[in-house]
C-alpha atoms as one frame of an Amber mdcrd trajectory, in Angstrom:
protein
  -0.002  -0.093   0.086   1.829   3.415  -0.650   0.746   6.682   0.379   2.954
   9.882  -0.570   2.834  13.007   1.235   5.200  16.341   0.875   8.631  16.306
   2.759   8.314  20.260   2.966  11.115  22.485   1.149  14.092  21.512   3.323
  17.263  22.680   2.324  20.464  20.749   1.959  22.392  22.350   4.671  19.494
  23.327   7.369  19.714  22.199  10.705  18.228  18.880  12.483  16.298  19.849
  15.720  17.765  18.091  18.542  15.031  15.130  19.141  13.868  14.434  15.653
  10.184  13.591  15.199   8.713  11.063  13.408   5.549  11.645  10.811   3.130
  11.534  13.481   4.889  13.618  15.655   6.221  11.487  18.186   9.995  11.301
  19.517  11.900   8.696  17.504  13.144   7.279  20.595   9.919   6.652  22.021
   9.185   3.716  19.929  10.975   1.152  21.666   9.468  -2.126  21.822  10.913
  -4.154  24.987  14.435  -2.460  24.992  14.858  -2.793  20.892  15.589   0.145
  18.819  13.152   1.169  16.088  15.317   0.209  13.257  15.830  -3.631  14.866
  11.829  -3.574  15.326  11.016  -2.189  11.624  13.773  -4.942  10.262  11.832
  -7.618  11.824   8.752  -6.423  10.366  10.100  -6.245   7.169  11.757  -9.562
   7.628   8.100 -11.070   8.756   6.554  -9.118   5.975   9.309 -11.302   3.428
   8.193 -14.212   4.673   4.190 -13.912   3.834   4.732 -12.812   0.464   7.010
 -16.153   0.723   4.100 -17.926   1.871   1.739 -16.271  -0.358   3.879 -17.926
  -3.438   3.847 -21.167  -1.898   0.414 -21.624  -0.876  -0.502 -20.636  -4.684
   1.355 -23.255  -5.740  -0.228 -25.498  -2.959  -3.809 -24.765  -3.897  -3.971
 -27.366  -6.549  -3.197 -30.411  -4.254  -5.190 -28.937  -1.599  -8.749 -30.230
  -0.869  -9.662 -26.135  -1.385 -10.878 -24.725  -4.782  -9.660 -21.162  -5.755
 -13.241 -19.671  -4.556 -12.775 -21.077  -1.512  -8.996 -19.973  -0.866 -10.574
 -16.698  -2.085 -13.361 -16.152   0.743 -10.770 -16.745   3.238  -8.386 -14.522
   1.675 -10.888 -11.273   1.372 -13.137 -12.329   4.358 -10.538 -12.880   7.445
  -9.457  -9.291   7.418 -13.027  -7.746   7.337 -14.212  -9.893  10.361 -10.899
  -8.882  12.168 -10.875  -5.040  11.257 -14.834  -4.755  11.131 -14.874  -2.102
  14.230 -11.738   0.041  12.233 -13.798  -0.280   9.339 -16.676   1.335  10.820
 -15.238   4.373  12.301 -13.447   4.460   8.671 -17.000   3.947   6.832 -17.295
   7.711   6.105 -13.307   8.153   4.691 -13.812   4.502   2.588 -17.418   6.544
   1.179 -15.579   9.059   0.148 -12.718   7.670  -2.160 -12.828   8.236  -5.914
 -14.170   5.524  -8.258 -11.172   5.674 -10.450  -8.709   5.107  -7.624 -10.840
   2.590  -6.062 -11.368   0.161  -9.129  -7.887   0.166  -9.608  -7.338  -1.418
  -6.129 -10.066  -3.512  -6.318  -9.136  -4.532  -9.553  -5.261  -4.638  -9.147
  -5.182  -6.792  -5.565  -9.012  -8.099  -5.782 -10.040 -11.213  -7.411  -9.175
 -10.664 -10.849  -5.302 -10.702  -9.442  -6.337 -13.621  -7.027  -7.412 -16.121
  -9.428  -5.242 -15.068 -11.591  -1.930 -15.737  -9.490  -3.690 -19.014  -8.357
  -3.941 -20.577 -11.571  -0.774 -19.311 -12.721   1.011 -20.827  -9.856  -0.855
 -24.370 -10.346   0.218 -24.457 -13.801   4.306 -23.770 -12.940   5.826 -23.329
  -9.780   6.249 -21.481  -6.388   9.572 -19.825  -7.842   7.860 -18.822 -10.715
   4.989 -17.375  -8.294   7.345 -15.672  -6.240   9.726 -14.228  -8.729   7.246
 -12.926 -11.622   4.677 -11.524  -9.419   6.530  -9.400  -7.564   9.313  -9.243
  -9.668   7.800  -7.724 -12.748   5.725  -4.940 -10.812   8.589  -2.081 -11.102
   8.349  -2.499 -14.566   4.732  -2.478 -15.165   4.215   0.322 -12.719   7.154
   2.187 -14.811   4.835   1.950 -17.823   2.140   3.139 -16.328   3.985   6.132
 -14.953   5.453   6.631 -18.427   1.805   6.387 -19.682   0.569   8.914 -17.418
   3.346  11.610 -18.365   5.808  10.552 -15.863   9.629  10.457 -17.058  11.358
   7.269 -18.306  13.466   5.327 -15.616  17.263   6.341 -16.339  20.824   5.107
 -14.732  20.334   2.501 -12.021  16.712   2.070 -12.088  16.659   1.653 -16.023
  19.347  -0.832 -15.391  17.044  -2.667 -12.856  14.059  -2.866 -15.038  16.288
  -4.197 -17.512  17.393  -6.757 -15.221  14.080  -8.039 -14.245  13.324  -8.649
 -18.345  16.750 -10.584 -18.608  15.766 -13.145 -15.333  12.075 -13.490 -16.560
  13.207 -14.240 -19.909  16.177 -16.709 -18.125  13.038 -18.202 -16.396  11.087
 -18.999 -19.365  13.135 -19.722 -22.221  14.207 -23.460 -21.783   9.909 -23.728
 -21.876   9.572 -21.511 -24.201  12.084 -23.953 -26.687  10.298 -26.870 -25.653
   6.886 -25.627 -26.011   5.692 -26.425 -23.140   1.868 -24.947 -22.986   1.192
 -25.247 -19.840   4.221 -23.737 -18.444   3.834 -20.754 -21.072   0.165 -20.139
 -20.341   1.213 -19.826 -16.565   3.730 -17.823 -16.942   1.493 -15.928 -19.409
  -1.039 -15.963 -16.320   1.305 -14.935 -13.502   2.060 -11.784 -16.132  -1.186
 -10.398 -15.808  -1.072 -10.789 -11.701   1.780  -8.769 -12.081   0.196  -5.852
 -13.990  -2.647  -6.313 -11.686  -0.824  -5.779  -8.955   0.952  -2.975 -10.302
  -2.332  -0.640 -10.760  -3.123  -1.770  -7.438   0.513   0.008  -6.451  -0.732
   3.160  -8.367  -4.599   3.070  -7.601  -2.986   3.054  -3.620  -1.009   6.346
  -4.256  -4.068   8.172  -5.298  -6.097   7.559  -2.270  -5.290   8.954   1.501
  -6.578   6.261   3.673  -4.675   4.568   6.039  -3.292   0.805   5.769  -6.459
  -0.929   7.525  -8.580   1.545   5.540  -6.823   0.406   2.261  -7.407  -3.494
   3.164 -11.313  -2.369   3.920 -11.538  -1.214   0.584 -10.183  -4.045  -1.137
 -11.802  -6.618   1.173 -15.278  -5.671   1.101 -15.770  -5.538  -2.918 -13.853
  -8.529  -3.144 -15.242 -10.244  -0.674 -18.861  -9.513  -2.069 -17.748 -10.673
  -5.355 -16.466 -14.432  -4.686 -19.036 -14.402  -2.612 -21.681 -13.613  -5.585
 -19.850 -15.710  -7.850 -19.869 -19.313  -5.376 -23.703 -18.586  -4.560 -24.451
 -18.530  -8.197 -22.541 -21.341  -9.315 -20.087 -19.352 -11.854 -17.395 -20.117
  -9.250 -17.129 -23.809  -7.744 -16.593 -24.082  -3.794 -15.872 -27.412  -2.040
 -15.604 -24.953   1.647 -18.167 -27.367   3.359 -16.167 -30.475   2.232 -12.627
 -29.395   3.068 -10.138 -30.945   5.025 -10.016 -28.673   8.188  -6.127 -28.487
   7.918  -6.353 -26.957   4.635  -8.788 -24.467   5.833  -6.307 -23.875   8.843
  -3.472 -23.631   6.435  -4.985 -21.168   4.022  -7.143 -19.060   6.719  -3.351
 -18.467   8.561  -1.488 -18.018   5.172  -4.027 -15.979   2.877  -6.271 -14.361
   5.491  -4.436 -13.496   8.199  -0.937 -13.535   6.578  -1.658 -12.347   3.071
  -5.149 -10.183   4.027  -4.013  -8.694   7.229  -0.605  -8.527   8.143   1.501
  -7.970   4.994   0.209  -4.804   4.401   0.406  -3.459   8.250   3.652  -4.754
   9.111   5.287  -3.558   5.735   3.755   0.326   6.200   5.202  -0.070  10.003
   8.485  -1.293   8.387   8.801   1.857   6.098   8.001   4.153   8.758  11.364
   2.701  10.814  13.662   2.176   7.944  12.595   4.596   5.097  11.513   3.173
   1.649  14.505   2.459  -0.062  16.489  -0.020   2.629  12.661  -1.504   3.013
  12.582  -2.045  -0.957  16.197  -3.849  -1.209  15.430  -5.903   1.955  11.905
  -6.786  -0.041  13.392  -7.913  -3.076  14.547 -10.982  -1.196  11.048 -12.323
  -1.329  12.187 -14.423  -4.512  15.034 -15.860  -2.718  13.239 -16.764   0.023
  10.243 -18.837  -1.975  12.823 -21.166  -3.330  14.603 -21.676  -0.565  11.459
 -22.708   1.296   9.758 -24.309  -1.763  12.751 -27.262  -1.523  11.489 -28.469
   1.748   7.837 -27.580   1.695   7.086 -28.494  -1.680   9.701 -30.881  -3.186
  10.576 -28.238  -5.349  14.260 -29.102  -6.802  15.625 -25.427  -7.900  16.355
 -26.026 -11.752  18.879 -23.977 -14.109  16.064 -21.476 -15.219  15.879 -20.628
 -11.663  19.076 -20.509 -10.416  19.673 -17.725 -12.884  16.597 -16.308 -13.197
  15.490 -15.514  -9.628  19.158 -13.599  -8.451  18.708 -11.446 -11.693  15.225
 -10.968 -10.897  15.977 -10.008  -6.889  19.218  -7.757  -8.011  16.974  -6.115
 -10.481  13.997  -5.227  -7.902  16.683  -3.578  -5.589  18.052  -1.622  -8.128
  14.564  -0.834  -9.780  13.087   0.836  -6.052  16.335   3.303  -5.615  15.038
   6.461  -4.711  17.257   9.647  -5.874  18.336  10.961  -2.172  17.469  14.643
  -3.711  13.716  13.571  -4.029  11.554  16.174  -1.815   8.655  13.467  -1.295
   9.145  10.499   1.226   6.898   7.624  -0.379   5.541   4.318   2.061   4.814
   1.448   0.254   2.596  -1.296   1.751
């Protein structure tokens, strides 16, 4: 989720206040948890976020072998945050109702039902490594394309090099399957690229709304849950939630509902405030690597040569593409 606010008109030589303040007006030293520094707490929150992102990629692959159907996983993904955040969302109802249709549509389409189904279907045809690398990895490229289409300047220097590495990494991932004409993997890769493009649309939409993380989660989950529930009730999307195994329901409830749906957005916003956007984006780029490492013991996936080559290229590309110029006068917070 992204919120952007002006940092004012600071000069390079301006003196700093003796007691620096956070964005909410509190002193930086007042945010300690159990004796830990704000930096340590922020890093812990960011590492937990990376673990949740990796779990999403793993669950996208694991869904095909579980007793749950895509509609069942979607109901858990969007329904659990609504239940947990119900009191907070009620207090924000007026701000949610005031969001313009355009940004709201970007958010709901970009990270709602279309994104979720595309990611789950693409994962069922490929591997966890593909989901973990392509979906988050291609987002900077798609966001840059949307920014250029909206009249912004094209990326240059380090950021342009990062985008080129991302493209090279994706090509390395799929080259062997293109040569062998593996239709399933190619279809899955194309679907994951669609999911990544949708997530980029979601990212742009978040920059256009004035909502905190809880409000952004509500804006996404309420219409998404309504749509998926209607599709399930009318039989458009089959559901087998009543007959699913309890272990599968518990797994997806924790990973998708509590983890991806609730914790990832809140934790990442918290990490951004403690560490800043540049450091957070660099550490967050480790998500594809975490997916590959976790997929080996959990899903019995062995990394192939394309994965060994492509994932590091995408990881390095994401880190470079997310670098911020120190001279910018805006502070971005992505969640």
